[in-house]
Coordinates of C-alpha atoms in Angstrom, one line a residue:
Chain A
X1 CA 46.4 -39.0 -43.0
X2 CA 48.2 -42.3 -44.1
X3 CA 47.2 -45.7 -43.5
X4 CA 50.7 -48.1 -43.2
X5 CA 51.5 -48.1 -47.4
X6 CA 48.1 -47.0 -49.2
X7 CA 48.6 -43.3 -50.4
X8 CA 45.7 -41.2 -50.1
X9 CA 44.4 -38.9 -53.0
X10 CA 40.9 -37.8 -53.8
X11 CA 39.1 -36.3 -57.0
X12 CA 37.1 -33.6 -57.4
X13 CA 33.2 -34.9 -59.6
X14 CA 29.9 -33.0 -60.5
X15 CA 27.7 -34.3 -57.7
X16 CA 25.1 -36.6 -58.7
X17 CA 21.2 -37.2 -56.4
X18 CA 23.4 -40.1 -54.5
X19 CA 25.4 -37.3 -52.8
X20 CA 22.7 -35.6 -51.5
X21 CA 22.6 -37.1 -47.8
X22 CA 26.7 -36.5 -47.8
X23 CA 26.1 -33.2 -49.1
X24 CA 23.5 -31.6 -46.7
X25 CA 26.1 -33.4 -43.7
X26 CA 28.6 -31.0 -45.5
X27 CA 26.3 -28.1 -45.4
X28 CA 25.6 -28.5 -41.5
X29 CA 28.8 -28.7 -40.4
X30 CA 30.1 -25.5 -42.3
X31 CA 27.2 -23.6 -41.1
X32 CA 28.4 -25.1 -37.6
X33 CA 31.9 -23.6 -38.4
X34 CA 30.3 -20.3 -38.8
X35 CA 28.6 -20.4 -35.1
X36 CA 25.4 -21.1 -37.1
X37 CA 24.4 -25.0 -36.0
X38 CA 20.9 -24.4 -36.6
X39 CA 20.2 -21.8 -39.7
X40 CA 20.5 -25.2 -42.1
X41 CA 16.4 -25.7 -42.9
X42 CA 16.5 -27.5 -46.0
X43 CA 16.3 -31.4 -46.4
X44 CA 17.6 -33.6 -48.2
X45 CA 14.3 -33.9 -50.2
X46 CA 14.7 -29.8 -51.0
X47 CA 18.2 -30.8 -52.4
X48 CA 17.3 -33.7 -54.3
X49 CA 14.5 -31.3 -55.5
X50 CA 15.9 -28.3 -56.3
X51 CA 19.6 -29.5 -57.6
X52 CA 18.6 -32.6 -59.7
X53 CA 14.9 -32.1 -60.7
X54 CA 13.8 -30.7 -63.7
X55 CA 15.0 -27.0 -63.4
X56 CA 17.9 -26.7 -61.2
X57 CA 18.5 -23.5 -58.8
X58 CA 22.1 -25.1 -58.1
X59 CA 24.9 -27.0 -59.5
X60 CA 27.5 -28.9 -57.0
X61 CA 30.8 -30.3 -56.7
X62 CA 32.1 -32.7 -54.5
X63 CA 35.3 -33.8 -53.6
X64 CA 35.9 -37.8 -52.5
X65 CA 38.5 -39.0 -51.0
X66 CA 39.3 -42.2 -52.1
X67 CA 42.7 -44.8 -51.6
X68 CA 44.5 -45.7 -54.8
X69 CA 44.6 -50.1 -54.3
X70 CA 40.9 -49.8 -53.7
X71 CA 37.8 -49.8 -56.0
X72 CA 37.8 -46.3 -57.0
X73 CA 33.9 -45.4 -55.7
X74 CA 33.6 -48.3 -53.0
X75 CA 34.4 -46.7 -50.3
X76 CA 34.7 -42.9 -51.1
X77 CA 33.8 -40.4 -48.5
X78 CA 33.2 -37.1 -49.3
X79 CA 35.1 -34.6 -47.8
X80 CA 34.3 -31.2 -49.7
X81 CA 31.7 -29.8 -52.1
X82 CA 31.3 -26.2 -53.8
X83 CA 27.8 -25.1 -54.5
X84 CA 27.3 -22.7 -57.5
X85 CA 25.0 -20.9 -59.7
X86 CA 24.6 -19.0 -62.6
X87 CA 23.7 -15.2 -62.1
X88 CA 23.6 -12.1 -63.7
X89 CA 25.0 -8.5 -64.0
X90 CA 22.9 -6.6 -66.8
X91 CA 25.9 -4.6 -67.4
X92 CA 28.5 -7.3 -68.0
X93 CA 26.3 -11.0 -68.6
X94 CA 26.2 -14.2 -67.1
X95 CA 28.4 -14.5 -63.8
X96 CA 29.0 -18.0 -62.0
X97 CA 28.1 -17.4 -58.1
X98 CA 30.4 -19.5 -55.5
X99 CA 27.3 -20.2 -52.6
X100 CA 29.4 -22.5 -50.7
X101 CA 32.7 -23.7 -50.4
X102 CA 34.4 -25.9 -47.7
X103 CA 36.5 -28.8 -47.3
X104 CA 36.3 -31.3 -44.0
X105 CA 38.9 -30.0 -41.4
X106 CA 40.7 -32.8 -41.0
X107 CA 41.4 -32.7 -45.5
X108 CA 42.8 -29.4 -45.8
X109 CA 46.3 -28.9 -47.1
X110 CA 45.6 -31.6 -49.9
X111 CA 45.1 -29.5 -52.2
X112 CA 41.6 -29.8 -52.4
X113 CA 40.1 -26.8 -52.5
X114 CA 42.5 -25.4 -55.4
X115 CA 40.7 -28.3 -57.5
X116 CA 37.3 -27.5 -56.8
X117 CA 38.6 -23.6 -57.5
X118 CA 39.9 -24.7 -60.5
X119 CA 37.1 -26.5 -61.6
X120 CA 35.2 -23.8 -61.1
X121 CA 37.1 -21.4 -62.7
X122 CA 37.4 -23.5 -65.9
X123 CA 33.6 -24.1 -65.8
X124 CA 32.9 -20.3 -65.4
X125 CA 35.5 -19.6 -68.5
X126 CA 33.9 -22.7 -70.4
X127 CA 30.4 -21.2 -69.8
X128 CA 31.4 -17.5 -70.6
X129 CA 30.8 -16.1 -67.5
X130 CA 32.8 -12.4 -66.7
X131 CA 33.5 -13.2 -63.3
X132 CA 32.8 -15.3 -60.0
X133 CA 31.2 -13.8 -57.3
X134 CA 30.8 -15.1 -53.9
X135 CA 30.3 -13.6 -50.2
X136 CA 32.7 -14.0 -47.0
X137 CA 32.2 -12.3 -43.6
X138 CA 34.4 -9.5 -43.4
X139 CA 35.8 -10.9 -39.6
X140 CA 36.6 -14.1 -41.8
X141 CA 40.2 -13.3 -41.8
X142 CA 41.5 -16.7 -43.1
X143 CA 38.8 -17.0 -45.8
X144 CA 40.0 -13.2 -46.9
X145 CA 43.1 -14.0 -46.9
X146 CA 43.0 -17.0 -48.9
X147 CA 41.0 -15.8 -51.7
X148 CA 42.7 -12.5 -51.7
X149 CA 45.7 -14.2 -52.3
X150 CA 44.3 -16.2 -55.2
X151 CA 43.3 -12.5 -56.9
X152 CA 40.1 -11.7 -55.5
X153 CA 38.4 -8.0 -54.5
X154 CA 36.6 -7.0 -52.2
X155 CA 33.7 -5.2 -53.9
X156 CA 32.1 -3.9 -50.8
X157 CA 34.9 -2.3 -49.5
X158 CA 36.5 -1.2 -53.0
X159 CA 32.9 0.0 -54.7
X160 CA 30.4 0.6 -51.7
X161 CA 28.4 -2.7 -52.6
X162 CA 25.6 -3.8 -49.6
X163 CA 23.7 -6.5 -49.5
X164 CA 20.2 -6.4 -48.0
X165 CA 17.9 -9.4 -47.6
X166 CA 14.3 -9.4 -47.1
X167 CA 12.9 -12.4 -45.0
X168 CA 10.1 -14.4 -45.8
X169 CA 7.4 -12.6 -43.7
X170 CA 8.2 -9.6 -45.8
X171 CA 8.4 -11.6 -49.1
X172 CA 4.9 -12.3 -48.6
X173 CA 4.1 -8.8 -47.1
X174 CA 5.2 -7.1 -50.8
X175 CA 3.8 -10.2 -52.5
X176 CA 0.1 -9.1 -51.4
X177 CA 0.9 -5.5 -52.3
X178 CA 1.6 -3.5 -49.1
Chain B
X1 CA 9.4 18.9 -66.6
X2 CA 6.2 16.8 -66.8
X3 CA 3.0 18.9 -66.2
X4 CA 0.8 17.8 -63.2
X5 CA -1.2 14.5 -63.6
X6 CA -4.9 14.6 -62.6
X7 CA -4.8 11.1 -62.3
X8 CA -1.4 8.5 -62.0
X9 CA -0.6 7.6 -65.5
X10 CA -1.9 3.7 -66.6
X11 CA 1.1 1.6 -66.3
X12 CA 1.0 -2.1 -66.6
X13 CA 3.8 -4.7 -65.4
X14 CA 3.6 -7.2 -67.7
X15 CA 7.2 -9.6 -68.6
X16 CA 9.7 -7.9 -70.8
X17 CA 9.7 -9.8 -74.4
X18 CA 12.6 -10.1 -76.9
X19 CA 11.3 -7.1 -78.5
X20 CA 11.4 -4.8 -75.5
X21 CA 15.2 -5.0 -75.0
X22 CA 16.5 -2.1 -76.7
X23 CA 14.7 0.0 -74.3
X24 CA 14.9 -2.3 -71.5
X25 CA 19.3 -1.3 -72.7
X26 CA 18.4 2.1 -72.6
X27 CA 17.5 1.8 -69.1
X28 CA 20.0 0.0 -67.7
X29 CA 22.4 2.8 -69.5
X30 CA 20.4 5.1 -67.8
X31 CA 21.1 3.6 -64.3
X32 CA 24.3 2.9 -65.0
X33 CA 24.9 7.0 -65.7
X34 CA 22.8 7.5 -62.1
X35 CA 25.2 5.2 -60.5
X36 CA 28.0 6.8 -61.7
X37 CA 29.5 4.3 -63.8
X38 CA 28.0 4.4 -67.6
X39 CA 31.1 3.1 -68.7
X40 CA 31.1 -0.4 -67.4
X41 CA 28.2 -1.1 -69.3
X42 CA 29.7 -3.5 -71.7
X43 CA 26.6 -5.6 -72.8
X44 CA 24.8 -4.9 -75.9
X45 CA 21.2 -4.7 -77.2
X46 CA 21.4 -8.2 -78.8
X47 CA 23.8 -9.7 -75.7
X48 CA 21.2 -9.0 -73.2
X49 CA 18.1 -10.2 -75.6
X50 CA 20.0 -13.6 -75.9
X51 CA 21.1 -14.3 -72.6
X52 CA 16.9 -13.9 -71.5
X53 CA 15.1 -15.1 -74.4
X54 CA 17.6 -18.8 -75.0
X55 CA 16.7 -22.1 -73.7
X56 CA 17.8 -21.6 -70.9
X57 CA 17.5 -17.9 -69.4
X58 CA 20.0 -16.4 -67.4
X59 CA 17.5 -13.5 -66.0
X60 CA 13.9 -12.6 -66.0
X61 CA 12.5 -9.2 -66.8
X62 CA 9.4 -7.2 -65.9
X63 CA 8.7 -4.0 -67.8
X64 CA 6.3 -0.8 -66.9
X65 CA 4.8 0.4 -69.4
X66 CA 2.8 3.1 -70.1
X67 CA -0.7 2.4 -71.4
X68 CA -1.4 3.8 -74.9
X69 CA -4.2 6.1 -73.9
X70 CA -1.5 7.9 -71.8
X71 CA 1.6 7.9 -73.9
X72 CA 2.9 10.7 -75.3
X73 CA 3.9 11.4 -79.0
X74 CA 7.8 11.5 -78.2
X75 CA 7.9 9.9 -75.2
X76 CA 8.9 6.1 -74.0
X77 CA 6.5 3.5 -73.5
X78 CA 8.7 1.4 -71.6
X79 CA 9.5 3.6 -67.9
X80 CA 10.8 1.3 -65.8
X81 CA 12.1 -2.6 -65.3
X82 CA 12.8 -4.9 -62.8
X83 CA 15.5 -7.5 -63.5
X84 CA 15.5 -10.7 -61.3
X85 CA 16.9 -14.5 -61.1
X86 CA 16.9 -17.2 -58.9
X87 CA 19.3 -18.0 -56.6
X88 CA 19.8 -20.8 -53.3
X89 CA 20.7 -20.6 -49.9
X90 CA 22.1 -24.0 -48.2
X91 CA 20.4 -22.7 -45.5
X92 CA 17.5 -21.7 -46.6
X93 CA 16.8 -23.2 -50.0
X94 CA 15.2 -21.2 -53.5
X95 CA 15.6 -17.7 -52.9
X96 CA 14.7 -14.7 -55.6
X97 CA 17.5 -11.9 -56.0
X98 CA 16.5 -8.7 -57.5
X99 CA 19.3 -7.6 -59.4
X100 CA 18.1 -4.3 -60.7
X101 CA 15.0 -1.7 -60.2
X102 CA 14.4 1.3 -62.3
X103 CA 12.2 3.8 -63.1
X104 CA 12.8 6.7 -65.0
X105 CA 12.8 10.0 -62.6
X106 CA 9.8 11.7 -64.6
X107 CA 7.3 8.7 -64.1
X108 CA 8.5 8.4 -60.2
X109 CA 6.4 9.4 -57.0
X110 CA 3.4 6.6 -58.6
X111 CA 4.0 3.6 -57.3
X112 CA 5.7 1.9 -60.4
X113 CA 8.8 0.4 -58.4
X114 CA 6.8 -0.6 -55.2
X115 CA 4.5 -2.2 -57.8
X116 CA 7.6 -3.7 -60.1
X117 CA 8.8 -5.0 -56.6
X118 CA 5.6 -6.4 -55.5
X119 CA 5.4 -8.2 -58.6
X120 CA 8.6 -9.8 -58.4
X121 CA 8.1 -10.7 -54.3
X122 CA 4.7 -12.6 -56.3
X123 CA 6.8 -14.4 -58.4
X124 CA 9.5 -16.1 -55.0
X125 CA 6.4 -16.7 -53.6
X126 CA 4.8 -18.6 -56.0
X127 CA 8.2 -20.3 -57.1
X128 CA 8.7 -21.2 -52.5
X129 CA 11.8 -19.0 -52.5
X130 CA 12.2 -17.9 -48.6
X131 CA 13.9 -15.0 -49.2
X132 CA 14.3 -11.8 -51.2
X133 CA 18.5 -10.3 -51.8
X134 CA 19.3 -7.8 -53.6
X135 CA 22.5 -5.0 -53.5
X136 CA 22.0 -1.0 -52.9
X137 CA 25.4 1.2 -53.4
X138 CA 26.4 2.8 -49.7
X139 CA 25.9 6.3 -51.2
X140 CA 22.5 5.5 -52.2
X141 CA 20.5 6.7 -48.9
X142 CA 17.1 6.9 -50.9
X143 CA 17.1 3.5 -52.3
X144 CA 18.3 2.3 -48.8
X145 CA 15.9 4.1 -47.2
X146 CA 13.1 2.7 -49.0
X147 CA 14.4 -0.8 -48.6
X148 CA 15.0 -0.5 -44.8
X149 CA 11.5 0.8 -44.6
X150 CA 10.1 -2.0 -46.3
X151 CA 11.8 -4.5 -43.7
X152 CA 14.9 -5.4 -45.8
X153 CA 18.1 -6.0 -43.4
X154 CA 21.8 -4.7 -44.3
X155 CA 23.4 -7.6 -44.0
X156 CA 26.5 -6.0 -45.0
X157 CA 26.4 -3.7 -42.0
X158 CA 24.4 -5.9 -39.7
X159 CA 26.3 -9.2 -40.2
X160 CA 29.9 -8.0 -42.3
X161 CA 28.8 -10.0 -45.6
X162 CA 31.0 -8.7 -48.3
X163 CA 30.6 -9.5 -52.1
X164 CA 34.0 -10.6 -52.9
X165 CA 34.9 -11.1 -57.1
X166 CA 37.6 -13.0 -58.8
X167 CA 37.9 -11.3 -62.5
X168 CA 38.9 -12.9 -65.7
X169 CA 42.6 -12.9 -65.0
X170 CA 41.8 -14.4 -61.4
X171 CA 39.8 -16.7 -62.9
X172 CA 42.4 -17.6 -65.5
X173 CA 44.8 -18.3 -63.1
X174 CA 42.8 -20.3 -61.0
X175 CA 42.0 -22.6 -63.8
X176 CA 45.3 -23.4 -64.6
X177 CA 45.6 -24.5 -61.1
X178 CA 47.7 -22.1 -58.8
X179 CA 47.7 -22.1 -54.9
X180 CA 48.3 -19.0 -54.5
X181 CA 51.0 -17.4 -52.8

């Protein structure tokens, strides 16, 4: 995209409670890329809450988009954001977990998602984690591809790996002892 | 071979502390052989006890252990853990994953895992996480056996999530910045 003699370029920035309406956008329209318009229940309250309180369950990244003869933040869109959190493997230690990753459509090809990958990466090194770990739909042929071109494996075809989810009705059915 | 019990053994789930690490390590080892892979076990005693007992924890532990009136001379105390974190869903907000579940094979058939697990489904409840996650090996009908029959769902199977990993070198290369080919 180029507007008569501004160049485009964007930056990659730890996401701060501002981003959180632009964020949760984000969120809805990747879960509408994966035929999923209406699995996106939390709020912008939950992430406000949960990513910026007190004890965070996630960290983010966003990418903004901005033009170079402008104020750098007056008019920034976001465009992409990668969610992450810390886990861990008891045999190995502390493991940085990829929960979401998308760029906008229209932004791809700028080179934006090898930043926030990068970032990542250097925040997962920087914070001794072994390894990233993150999920993709097997019938997710593009997303395979390009992060099995950038050296990832595919631990539940190479090492038998399934993962099984138990719902909240069931949560609370094992909470009360059954 | 354990003689027969007139009544289950006392067990209590209480948190793991610092202290109960070694054998919360011996354990894991022991999983680690039943899975069929002791030698990726690359943590040690004192890793492990930093990375849950710092600031800021990595992991949270519950321990079974047997109540003194029913230990034996030789025998372990600790017989079983349950190792969990918190994760999030964009969809669905806090979630708890349950990264390991144990018990030793002699001090199974009484309940301890249901109970380790129950605890654990306590603790996302109490903390408003929606959903429970954790991972079973494919060759490993009884454990997903018992979780099917507890109303987990295979998402793997059912919905073709795979666990994908990018490794140290991966990660290496990534941060210097590389495309890709």
């Amino acid at each position: 995209m180029s507007h008569g003699n501004m160049v485009n370029c964007f930056r990659v920035r730890p996401a701060e409670p501002r981003d959180c309406p632009e964020i949760l956008r984000l969120i809805k329209e990747l879960a509408a890329y994966e035929n999923m318009p209406d699995a996106v229940k939390i709020t912008e309250t939950d992430l406000l809450r949960d990513g910026f309180g007190s004890r965070p369950y996630f960290y983010c990244l966003v990418a903004e988009v901005t033009r170079k003869d402008e104020q750098p933040l007056a008019d920034a869109d976001i465009v992409g954001f990668a969610m992450y959190y810390f886990t861990y493997d008891p045999w190995i230690g502390k493991l940085l977990y990829l929960e979401d990753f998308y760029v906008m459509d229209e932004f791809r090809g700028w080179g934006i998602g090898t930043e926030l990958l990068k970032r990542l990466s250097q925040i997962a090194i920087d914070t001794n984690c072994s390894c990233m770990h993150f999920l993709v739909v097997v019938w997710n042929k593009p997303s395979i591809e390009y992060y099995m071109r950038r050296g990832a494996s595919d631990l539940s075809t190479e090492e038998g790996w399934h993962l099984f989810r138990f719902d909240k009705e069931n949560l609370i059915r094992m909470a009360s002892g059954e | 071979m354990s003689a027969q019990q007139a009544r289950p053994l006392a067990v209590s789930i209480r948190p793991c502390c610092a202290q109960d690490c070694a054998q919360v390590m011996r354990l894991i080892r022991e999983l680690a052989e039943f899975e069929k892979v002791p030698e990726q076990v690359k943590i040690s005693d004192q890793g492990l006890c930093n990375d849950g007992f710092c600031d800021d924890p990595f992991y949270k532990c519950l321990v079974a252990e047997v109540q003194p009136e029913d230990r034996s001379k030789a025998g372990p105390a600790i017989v079983g853990y349950g190792l969990y974190f918190f994760t999030y869903s964009t969809w669905k907000g806090r979630n708890i994953y349950m990264e390991d579940l144990y018990v030793m094979p002699e001090f199974r058939g009484q309940g301890i895992g249901k109970r380790l697990m129950s605890r654990i489904a306590q603790i996302g409840v109490e903390k408003g996480c929606t959903q429970m996650k954790l991972s079973v090996l494919d060759w490993n009908r009884s454990a997903i056996d018992f979780y099917l029959s507890k109303g987990a769902v295979d998402l793997t199977a059912t919905e073709g999530w795979h666990v994908f990993r990018f490794e140290a070198e991966a990660m290496r290369q990534l941060a210097l910045g590389q495309p890709g080919e």
